Amino acid sequence: MHGGKVLKIFTAVLLLVIAYTTQTRVAQAGSLTELSVAISDKKPVTSATHTISFKIGTDSTIKQINFQYQKTAGDTARPAHLDLSNATLGTYTGLTASSWSINTSSAADGLLKVISNDGDTKTAGDVISIDLGSIINPEIGECSTTGKMYDNCYMGITTYSDFGTTWVDTAATTYYIEAEASLEFTISSVNSGVITNGVTTNVTTTHDSIAFGNISPGQPVYAAQKLMAKTSAANGYVVNMKLDGYLQGLYPSNKIDPFAAVDAAWASPQAWSSPTGTVANSDTGWIGANTSDTRVVNWQSAAGKFGPVSSTKHAVMYSSGKDAGTNIYVTYAIEVSAIQPTDQYAGTILYEITTTY
Amino acid sequence: MRKRISKILALLLLAMPVLAYQAAPAKAAMIENGKYYMANPVASGTGAITISGNTKTGGTIKGISVRYYRVPSGSTQNPTSVDWSSAPASITGAAISGINGTWTIDKTTDAGTDKYYLTNAAGTALAANAAFSFTVSGVANPGIGGTNADCPASNLDSAGNSTAGTCFAEVSLFTTEVVADMQANTNRVDYVMVGFTVTTQVTMTATVDPTLQFTVAGINSGVDIADAGATTTASETSTYSTLPFSYLTVGSPKTMGHRLYVKTNAQNGYSVKVQGTTDAADANGILKGQYAGNNIDGFGLDLGSPASFSAPAAWTSPTATTANVNTGYFGVNSNDTGTVFTGGSAGYFAPLENDTANEIMKANGPELGTLALSHIVTYALEIDVYQPADSYTGTLRYTCTPQY
């Protein structure tokens, strides 16, 4: 046969092989098949047993099996929190030699080796299952997925007929870790005399009451509550605050209005100023609030400023992702003018936290 | 040659380290952006809940389950105070988004373990990453506490108070509407465990103390007090505590006034009254002389239609001829048209009365006590030729009564 024709045939076959192996991912000689990785505890940064099983692709004597933990396919970098240094060889099936042991010398590189001096003679189609214990899982976001409650990490598995030089079969697969949903939220008291976001409180609150006490015209009174939020929600949370209706007197017509200084809105907090109404119960008393959470839009630099407190809910805490625990202050201000009718006013503040996992 | 080519090809194939990627077996995947929203987040409160998210896998979804837990793992204990019994029998329309049709709610089969099912036999074909949501009204929230009824306190504050409690809901999507299959998690496509927190209400209170400020101010001579019909300007200068009419000329009335301010937050306003307190020998004597028996009476008591505080009259000069009996008049007017001095009586005068307080200023609600809201009370004094020469004095008293 002419040499040029041979070259063409060779090239065509070579291209066909490349196309075949990359597009169809079909098992063939040299490949492990039916890989799976089961994690005893899928939580991130948690000690777990990884049960890895696979089917042999090639008849051979196996003396070493490498487990290469990867961030993504082909990326051999070890996920930062993945800790293989204390990995143990647990129960295994499909391997009959008694001398199998684990080598963690390359744990820092994300590589575990299971080795047997005697080796095991295997036949294509044989199933092997190995428990690798005391493995610390990666953290969510260290592998191939970010901003989710889960992550898909990769693992390459290679069998050797010797001690790491002559590979027999290889393949890669993924394993899945999943963050456990968690959420903590606390409302706490704040004493009088505490400086919260540029404001000094005048009264002490409790976790379920904000008692301004007796207020005199023209003298604002400040009170605060501390909020704490902690969550694993990958897409964070928002804490909203609202007043259920009005601050209303025993006479139903008596009310204290939301802070309504010029340009004051939750989206544009303003310095506190005295109520300006000239008709009783119409802006003759004001109730406003401030949040120290600079993550809330429009509150990045709002020390000493206030927005209206009303039946419209407003964000007082916000996180775009999981939160290891953040404390903030919501500070309330109240002031009445000389014609705010004398009365005992009361209302209900509601906080709601909504997480997005 | 062919054998040589075959060998070359075989060697090439063996030399290529084929790392075939083996995808993990398909299984239920996690719903993304999972959210459990309560319209009423108050512990033990009742309201609508909205569950939303994005599918991960997708499929023709025919069943949805919502199962409640006190903790996300390690225990299957449900918060027994969660209650869907008042939820509707089905939801559709505005209560759903991303899914179609009418979804029947099974709120009884596994109510004991707080697992509820929504089913629709036709199903909705959802692609991967498809947004969906549904709202169920009338759901009773769990309370906060350490018993199986409630959500565990998510964190105690520094004083040991349980201010909020967190529970969890596992939401699952199925390609089956058969409840038995959903009970066994058969044909589950996607799922998510979401946390939600019920909170305590915070009571806000404030007491606005009653305020009252009553001010009497003098009016300078020459100041316009035009509403008074006797003269249009003050004849002399008054102070807050004196009305010094000085010397009187027969037949020439003199007027003086006080400007009154009231600043109060009294719910129902106030009433200002004035009364004479002079202990003249004559009961009608508002001013008494140094000599006993000399007095100047209240205005117009001897008119054909006698003036009274309920019926003021236009100022007229005294014309009596018996000394000390209506030979001198002392009258009062107010420019507060909320009193008897209104309408046709706005510029009229009434007799000041001893021991009877009569209203000269009022309001029905709180007032700021500004100049614009103040009122002038005008006093007029005139004598005829029969009024004995003397130095006359008298006292009057204002009373301001707020009505809370």
Tab-separated table of C-alpha atoms in Angstrom, chain B residues 31-352:
chain	number	residue	atom	x	y	z
B	31	ILE	CA	-33.881	22.964	44.273
B	32	GLU	CA	-32.065	26.290	44.045
B	33	ASN	CA	-33.173	29.618	45.538
B	34	GLY	CA	-35.478	27.728	47.860
B	35	LYS	CA	-37.489	30.052	50.047
B	36	TYR	CA	-40.228	29.740	52.672
B	37	TYR	CA	-41.965	33.069	53.194
B	38	MET	CA	-44.572	33.750	55.854
B	39	ALA	CA	-46.942	36.665	55.423
B	40	ASN	CA	-47.334	36.579	59.201
B	41	PRO	CA	-44.051	35.518	60.796
B	42	VAL	CA	-45.312	35.692	64.346
B	43	ALA	CA	-44.929	32.568	66.436
B	44	SER	CA	-48.256	30.735	66.663
B	45	GLY	CA	-49.730	33.217	64.209
B	46	THR	CA	-51.718	32.268	61.148
B	47	GLY	CA	-51.210	33.460	57.637
B	48	ALA	CA	-50.241	32.570	54.123
B	49	ILE	CA	-46.992	30.873	53.305
B	50	THR	CA	-45.287	31.097	49.939
B	51	ILE	CA	-42.780	28.480	48.885
B	52	SER	CA	-40.642	29.186	45.866
B	53	GLY	CA	-37.503	28.080	44.113
B	54	ASN	CA	-35.899	27.029	40.864
B	55	THR	CA	-35.855	23.446	39.713
B	56	LYS	CA	-32.523	21.786	39.294
B	57	THR	CA	-33.537	18.816	37.213
B	58	GLY	CA	-37.055	19.516	36.074
B	59	GLY	CA	-39.608	17.120	34.704
B	60	THR	CA	-43.360	16.835	34.517
B	61	ILE	CA	-44.186	17.715	38.081
B	62	LYS	CA	-47.407	16.233	39.368
B	63	GLY	CA	-46.812	16.181	43.077
B	64	ILE	CA	-45.281	18.450	45.685
B	65	SER	CA	-44.730	17.593	49.289
B	66	VAL	CA	-43.956	19.888	52.188
B	67	ARG	CA	-42.717	18.211	55.325
B	68	TYR	CA	-41.872	20.048	58.520
B	69	TYR	CA	-39.012	19.294	60.892
B	70	ARG	CA	-37.778	20.794	64.119
B	71	VAL	CA	-34.176	20.250	63.056
B	72	PRO	CA	-32.675	19.782	59.583
B	73	SER	CA	-31.070	16.424	60.307
B	74	GLY	CA	-30.663	13.833	62.973
B	75	SER	CA	-34.349	13.676	63.872
B	76	THR	CA	-37.624	13.381	62.034
B	77	GLN	CA	-39.571	15.130	64.794
B	78	ASN	CA	-42.057	17.620	63.391
B	79	PRO	CA	-43.267	20.763	65.176
B	80	THR	CA	-46.720	19.517	66.004
B	81	SER	CA	-48.208	22.989	66.328
B	82	VAL	CA	-47.886	23.573	62.580
B	83	ASP	CA	-51.399	23.293	61.235
B	84	TRP	CA	-52.667	23.270	57.684
B	85	SER	CA	-56.215	22.332	58.620
B	86	SER	CA	-57.482	25.788	57.723
B	87	ALA	CA	-55.672	25.827	54.399
B	88	PRO	CA	-57.868	25.673	51.305
B	89	ALA	CA	-58.689	22.358	49.666
B	90	SER	CA	-56.895	23.447	46.506
B	91	ILE	CA	-54.937	26.298	45.044
B	92	THR	CA	-54.837	27.733	41.576
B	93	GLY	CA	-54.675	31.013	39.740
B	94	ALA	CA	-52.829	33.751	41.558
B	95	ALA	CA	-51.733	31.328	44.262
B	96	ILE	CA	-49.388	29.525	41.897
B	97	SER	CA	-46.646	30.563	39.536
B	98	GLY	CA	-44.633	28.463	37.150
B	99	ILE	CA	-46.946	25.519	37.678
B	100	ASN	CA	-50.317	25.148	36.035
B	101	GLY	CA	-53.792	24.020	36.802
B	102	THR	CA	-55.488	23.365	40.100
B	103	TRP	CA	-53.501	21.680	42.821
B	104	THR	CA	-55.361	19.670	45.377
B	105	ILE	CA	-54.027	19.883	48.906
B	106	ASP	CA	-53.948	16.719	50.978
B	107	LYS	CA	-53.728	18.044	54.488
B	108	THR	CA	-54.948	14.985	56.331
B	109	THR	CA	-53.099	11.826	55.249
B	110	ASP	CA	-49.871	12.635	57.064
B	111	ALA	CA	-50.989	15.587	59.134
B	112	GLY	CA	-49.713	13.815	62.213
B	113	THR	CA	-46.177	14.101	60.929
B	114	ASP	CA	-46.848	17.491	59.328
B	115	LYS	CA	-46.319	16.291	55.798
B	116	TYR	CA	-48.655	17.803	53.259
B	117	TYR	CA	-49.148	17.069	49.600
B	118	LEU	CA	-50.179	19.096	46.587
B	119	THR	CA	-51.191	17.115	43.540
B	120	ASN	CA	-52.209	17.767	39.957
B	121	ALA	CA	-52.701	14.733	37.724
B	122	ALA	CA	-51.941	16.593	34.497
B	123	GLY	CA	-48.736	17.993	35.892
B	124	THR	CA	-46.588	20.824	34.651
B	125	ALA	CA	-43.555	20.275	32.454
B	126	LEU	CA	-40.766	22.166	34.122
B	127	ALA	CA	-37.371	22.535	32.530
B	128	ALA	CA	-34.210	22.681	34.574
B	129	ASN	CA	-33.802	25.994	36.376
B	130	ALA	CA	-37.492	26.816	36.009
B	131	ALA	CA	-38.931	29.144	38.632
B	132	PHE	CA	-41.979	28.046	40.549
B	133	SER	CA	-43.924	29.170	43.578
B	134	PHE	CA	-47.138	28.429	45.397
B	135	THR	CA	-49.006	30.110	48.234
B	136	VAL	CA	-51.072	28.333	50.832
B	137	SER	CA	-53.250	30.476	53.058
B	138	GLY	CA	-54.437	29.736	56.553
B	139	VAL	CA	-51.303	28.024	57.785
B	140	ALA	CA	-50.795	28.149	61.528
B	141	ASN	CA	-47.180	28.772	62.443
B	142	PRO	CA	-45.481	26.800	65.153
B	143	GLY	CA	-44.624	28.492	68.402
B	144	ILE	CA	-41.244	28.906	70.024
B	145	GLY	CA	-40.147	26.446	72.642
B	146	GLY	CA	-38.403	23.306	73.659
B	147	THR	CA	-41.315	20.923	73.307
B	148	ASN	CA	-42.138	18.918	70.212
B	149	ALA	CA	-44.970	21.324	69.507
B	150	ASP	CA	-42.733	24.232	68.696
B	151	CYS	CA	-39.651	25.424	66.907
B	152	PRO	CA	-36.505	25.381	68.982
B	153	ALA	CA	-35.351	28.814	70.015
B	154	SER	CA	-32.803	29.641	67.362
B	155	ASN	CA	-30.665	31.454	69.845
B	156	LEU	CA	-31.227	32.856	73.286
B	157	ASP	CA	-30.441	36.492	73.862
B	158	SER	CA	-28.044	37.545	76.568
B	159	ALA	CA	-30.872	37.489	79.106
B	160	GLY	CA	-31.869	33.951	78.184
B	161	ASN	CA	-35.013	34.935	76.298
B	162	SER	CA	-36.336	32.961	73.372
B	163	THR	CA	-36.984	35.645	70.832
B	164	ALA	CA	-37.288	33.530	67.731
B	165	GLY	CA	-37.576	29.897	66.814
B	166	THR	CA	-36.434	28.129	63.676
B	167	CYS	CA	-37.970	25.120	62.024
B	168	PHE	CA	-37.374	23.544	58.650
B	169	ALA	CA	-39.481	22.479	55.724
B	170	GLU	CA	-38.414	19.942	53.162
B	171	VAL	CA	-40.005	20.685	49.819
B	172	SER	CA	-39.959	17.936	47.209
B	173	LEU	CA	-41.107	17.804	43.609
B	174	PHE	CA	-42.355	14.542	42.144
B	175	THR	CA	-43.291	13.216	38.741
B	176	THR	CA	-46.113	11.340	40.382
B	177	GLU	CA	-49.331	12.485	41.976
B	178	VAL	CA	-49.749	9.263	43.944
B	179	VAL	CA	-49.454	10.102	47.606
B	180	ALA	CA	-48.165	6.623	48.465
B	181	ASP	CA	-45.269	7.172	46.073
B	182	MET	CA	-44.545	10.536	47.558
B	183	GLN	CA	-44.605	9.030	51.007
B	184	ALA	CA	-41.867	6.662	49.848
B	185	ASN	CA	-39.999	9.406	48.017
B	186	THR	CA	-40.476	7.474	44.825
B	187	ASN	CA	-40.146	9.520	41.632
B	188	ARG	CA	-38.753	12.452	43.523
B	189	VAL	CA	-37.070	14.826	41.131
B	190	ASP	CA	-35.845	17.795	43.124
B	191	TYR	CA	-35.911	18.805	46.751
B	192	VAL	CA	-34.678	21.392	49.185
B	193	MET	CA	-34.602	21.813	52.931
B	194	VAL	CA	-35.346	25.405	53.904
B	195	GLY	CA	-35.320	27.042	57.284
B	196	PHE	CA	-37.878	29.519	58.513
B	197	THR	CA	-38.030	31.533	61.677
B	198	VAL	CA	-41.044	32.550	63.693
B	199	THR	CA	-40.586	35.596	65.867
B	200	THR	CA	-42.046	37.249	68.904
B	201	GLN	CA	-43.946	40.460	68.508
B	202	VAL	CA	-42.281	43.549	69.885
B	203	THR	CA	-44.615	45.917	71.702
B	204	MET	CA	-43.825	49.574	71.300
B	205	THR	CA	-45.345	52.050	73.734
B	206	ALA	CA	-45.135	55.738	74.495
B	207	THR	CA	-47.073	58.040	76.777
B	208	VAL	CA	-47.580	61.621	75.742
B	209	ASP	CA	-48.067	63.652	78.879
B	210	PRO	CA	-50.774	66.303	79.059
B	211	THR	CA	-49.549	69.826	78.444
B	212	LEU	CA	-51.165	73.147	79.080
B	213	GLN	CA	-49.750	76.614	78.825
B	214	PHE	CA	-52.011	79.646	79.281
B	215	THR	CA	-50.579	83.078	78.703
B	216	VAL	CA	-52.108	86.502	79.302
B	217	ALA	CA	-50.314	89.303	77.549
B	218	GLY	CA	-50.850	93.035	77.752
B	219	ILE	CA	-51.729	95.153	74.746
B	220	ASN	CA	-50.162	98.522	74.164
B	221	SER	CA	-52.059	101.706	73.767
B	222	GLY	CA	-52.998	102.382	70.185
B	223	VAL	CA	-52.911	98.764	69.113
B	224	ASP	CA	-55.749	97.811	66.861
B	225	ILE	CA	-58.415	95.825	68.655
B	226	ALA	CA	-60.864	96.571	65.920
B	227	ASP	CA	-63.332	93.860	66.669
B	228	ALA	CA	-64.399	95.772	69.719
B	229	GLY	CA	-67.186	98.136	68.775
B	230	ALA	CA	-66.480	100.768	71.407
B	231	THR	CA	-63.225	101.993	69.984
B	232	THR	CA	-60.906	100.575	67.423
B	233	THR	CA	-57.667	100.862	69.335
B	234	ALA	CA	-56.599	100.335	72.890
B	235	SER	CA	-56.947	103.484	74.923
B	236	GLU	CA	-54.253	102.640	77.450
B	237	THR	CA	-51.511	100.092	77.795
B	238	SER	CA	-52.363	96.977	79.727
B	239	THR	CA	-50.077	94.439	81.312
B	240	TYR	CA	-50.694	90.786	81.905
B	241	SER	CA	-52.070	91.597	85.351
B	242	THR	CA	-53.437	95.113	85.092
B	243	LEU	CA	-55.976	97.112	83.117
B	244	PRO	CA	-55.216	100.707	84.094
B	245	PHE	CA	-57.983	102.736	82.448
B	246	SER	CA	-56.651	105.886	84.171
B	247	TYR	CA	-58.860	108.986	83.997
B	248	LEU	CA	-62.310	108.731	82.499
B	249	THR	CA	-64.186	111.486	80.702
B	250	VAL	CA	-67.957	111.523	80.860
B	251	GLY	CA	-69.414	110.114	77.669
B	252	SER	CA	-66.071	108.901	76.278
B	253	PRO	CA	-65.584	105.127	76.362
B	254	LYS	CA	-62.130	103.724	76.819
B	255	THR	CA	-61.020	100.255	75.836
B	256	MET	CA	-58.168	98.038	76.866
B	257	GLY	CA	-57.429	94.444	76.138
B	258	HIS	CA	-55.501	91.277	76.864
B	259	ARG	CA	-54.175	88.856	74.299
B	260	LEU	CA	-54.701	85.277	75.422
B	261	TYR	CA	-52.665	82.284	74.267
B	262	VAL	CA	-53.381	78.641	74.960
B	263	LYS	CA	-50.963	75.841	74.086
B	264	THR	CA	-52.267	72.419	74.910
B	265	ASN	CA	-52.474	68.847	73.666
B	266	ALA	CA	-55.807	68.288	75.348
B	267	GLN	CA	-57.717	65.837	73.201
B	268	ASN	CA	-60.919	67.897	73.329
B	269	GLY	CA	-59.469	71.356	73.509
B	270	TYR	CA	-60.087	73.939	76.194
B	271	SER	CA	-62.317	76.719	77.472
B	272	VAL	CA	-61.144	80.063	78.849
B	273	LYS	CA	-63.588	81.947	81.012
B	274	VAL	CA	-63.539	85.269	82.755
B	275	GLN	CA	-65.384	86.436	85.805
B	276	GLY	CA	-65.355	89.482	88.001
B	277	THR	CA	-64.175	88.982	91.541
B	278	THR	CA	-64.792	92.437	92.950
B	279	ASP	CA	-66.542	92.479	96.320
B	280	ALA	CA	-68.565	95.586	95.610
B	281	ALA	CA	-71.564	96.435	97.741
B	282	ASP	CA	-73.723	96.042	94.659
B	283	ALA	CA	-73.817	92.583	93.238
B	284	ASN	CA	-73.504	94.056	89.775
B	285	GLY	CA	-70.546	96.193	90.730
B	286	ILE	CA	-67.506	95.311	88.716
B	287	LEU	CA	-65.422	98.258	89.901
B	288	LYS	CA	-65.820	99.779	93.356
B	289	GLY	CA	-64.786	103.184	94.596
B	290	GLN	CA	-62.843	104.216	97.636
B	291	TYR	CA	-66.088	105.406	99.098
B	292	ALA	CA	-68.390	102.539	99.960
B	293	GLY	CA	-71.376	102.485	97.716
B	294	ASN	CA	-69.584	103.813	94.672
B	295	ASN	CA	-69.418	101.213	91.956
B	296	ILE	CA	-69.464	100.800	88.226
B	297	ASP	CA	-71.805	98.125	86.986
B	298	GLY	CA	-71.615	95.581	84.246
B	299	PHE	CA	-72.542	96.830	80.794
B	300	GLY	CA	-76.127	97.319	79.665
B	301	LEU	CA	-78.094	95.730	82.438
B	302	ASP	CA	-80.698	98.485	82.230
B	303	LEU	CA	-81.122	98.496	78.471
B	304	GLY	CA	-84.529	97.881	77.005
B	305	SER	CA	-83.143	94.510	75.980
B	306	PRO	CA	-80.644	94.039	78.756
B	307	ALA	CA	-77.282	92.862	77.672
B	308	SER	CA	-76.184	89.545	79.076
B	309	PHE	CA	-73.373	87.203	78.416
B	310	SER	CA	-75.626	85.036	76.363
B	311	ALA	CA	-77.013	88.088	74.498
B	312	PRO	CA	-74.302	90.717	73.945
B	313	ALA	CA	-75.348	94.119	72.758
B	314	ALA	CA	-73.820	96.940	70.791
B	315	TRP	CA	-71.967	99.399	72.985
B	316	THR	CA	-74.060	102.316	74.162
B	317	SER	CA	-73.290	105.021	76.668
B	318	PRO	CA	-74.768	104.801	80.162
B	319	THR	CA	-77.716	107.153	80.654
B	320	ALA	CA	-78.978	106.306	84.128
B	321	THR	CA	-79.537	109.119	86.575
B	322	THR	CA	-79.244	107.393	89.928
B	323	ALA	CA	-75.628	107.383	90.974
B	324	ASN	CA	-73.931	104.000	91.024
B	325	VAL	CA	-76.845	102.338	89.339
B	326	ASN	CA	-75.885	101.826	85.711
B	327	THR	CA	-74.284	105.254	85.590
B	328	GLY	CA	-71.122	103.500	84.577
B	329	TYR	CA	-70.687	100.514	82.284
B	330	PHE	CA	-67.945	97.884	82.189
B	331	GLY	CA	-68.237	95.453	79.305
B	332	VAL	CA	-66.261	92.614	77.773
B	333	ASN	CA	-65.850	91.403	74.207
B	334	SER	CA	-63.824	88.581	72.649
B	335	ASN	CA	-62.730	88.187	69.042
B	336	ASP	CA	-63.067	84.397	69.308
B	337	THR	CA	-66.044	83.746	67.097
B	338	GLY	CA	-66.330	80.323	68.639
B	339	THR	CA	-67.942	82.005	71.646
B	340	VAL	CA	-71.141	84.067	71.957
B	341	PHE	CA	-69.318	86.890	70.213
B	342	THR	CA	-70.021	85.633	66.756
B	343	GLY	CA	-72.031	86.601	63.749
B	344	GLY	CA	-73.968	89.773	64.410
B	345	SER	CA	-72.627	89.841	67.977
B	346	ALA	CA	-68.990	89.806	66.951
B	347	GLY	CA	-68.420	93.435	67.901
B	348	TYR	CA	-70.871	93.532	70.788
B	349	PHE	CA	-70.241	93.628	74.489
B	350	ALA	CA	-71.501	91.666	77.414
B	351	PRO	CA	-71.491	92.606	81.101
B	352	LEU	CA	-68.664	91.173	83.158
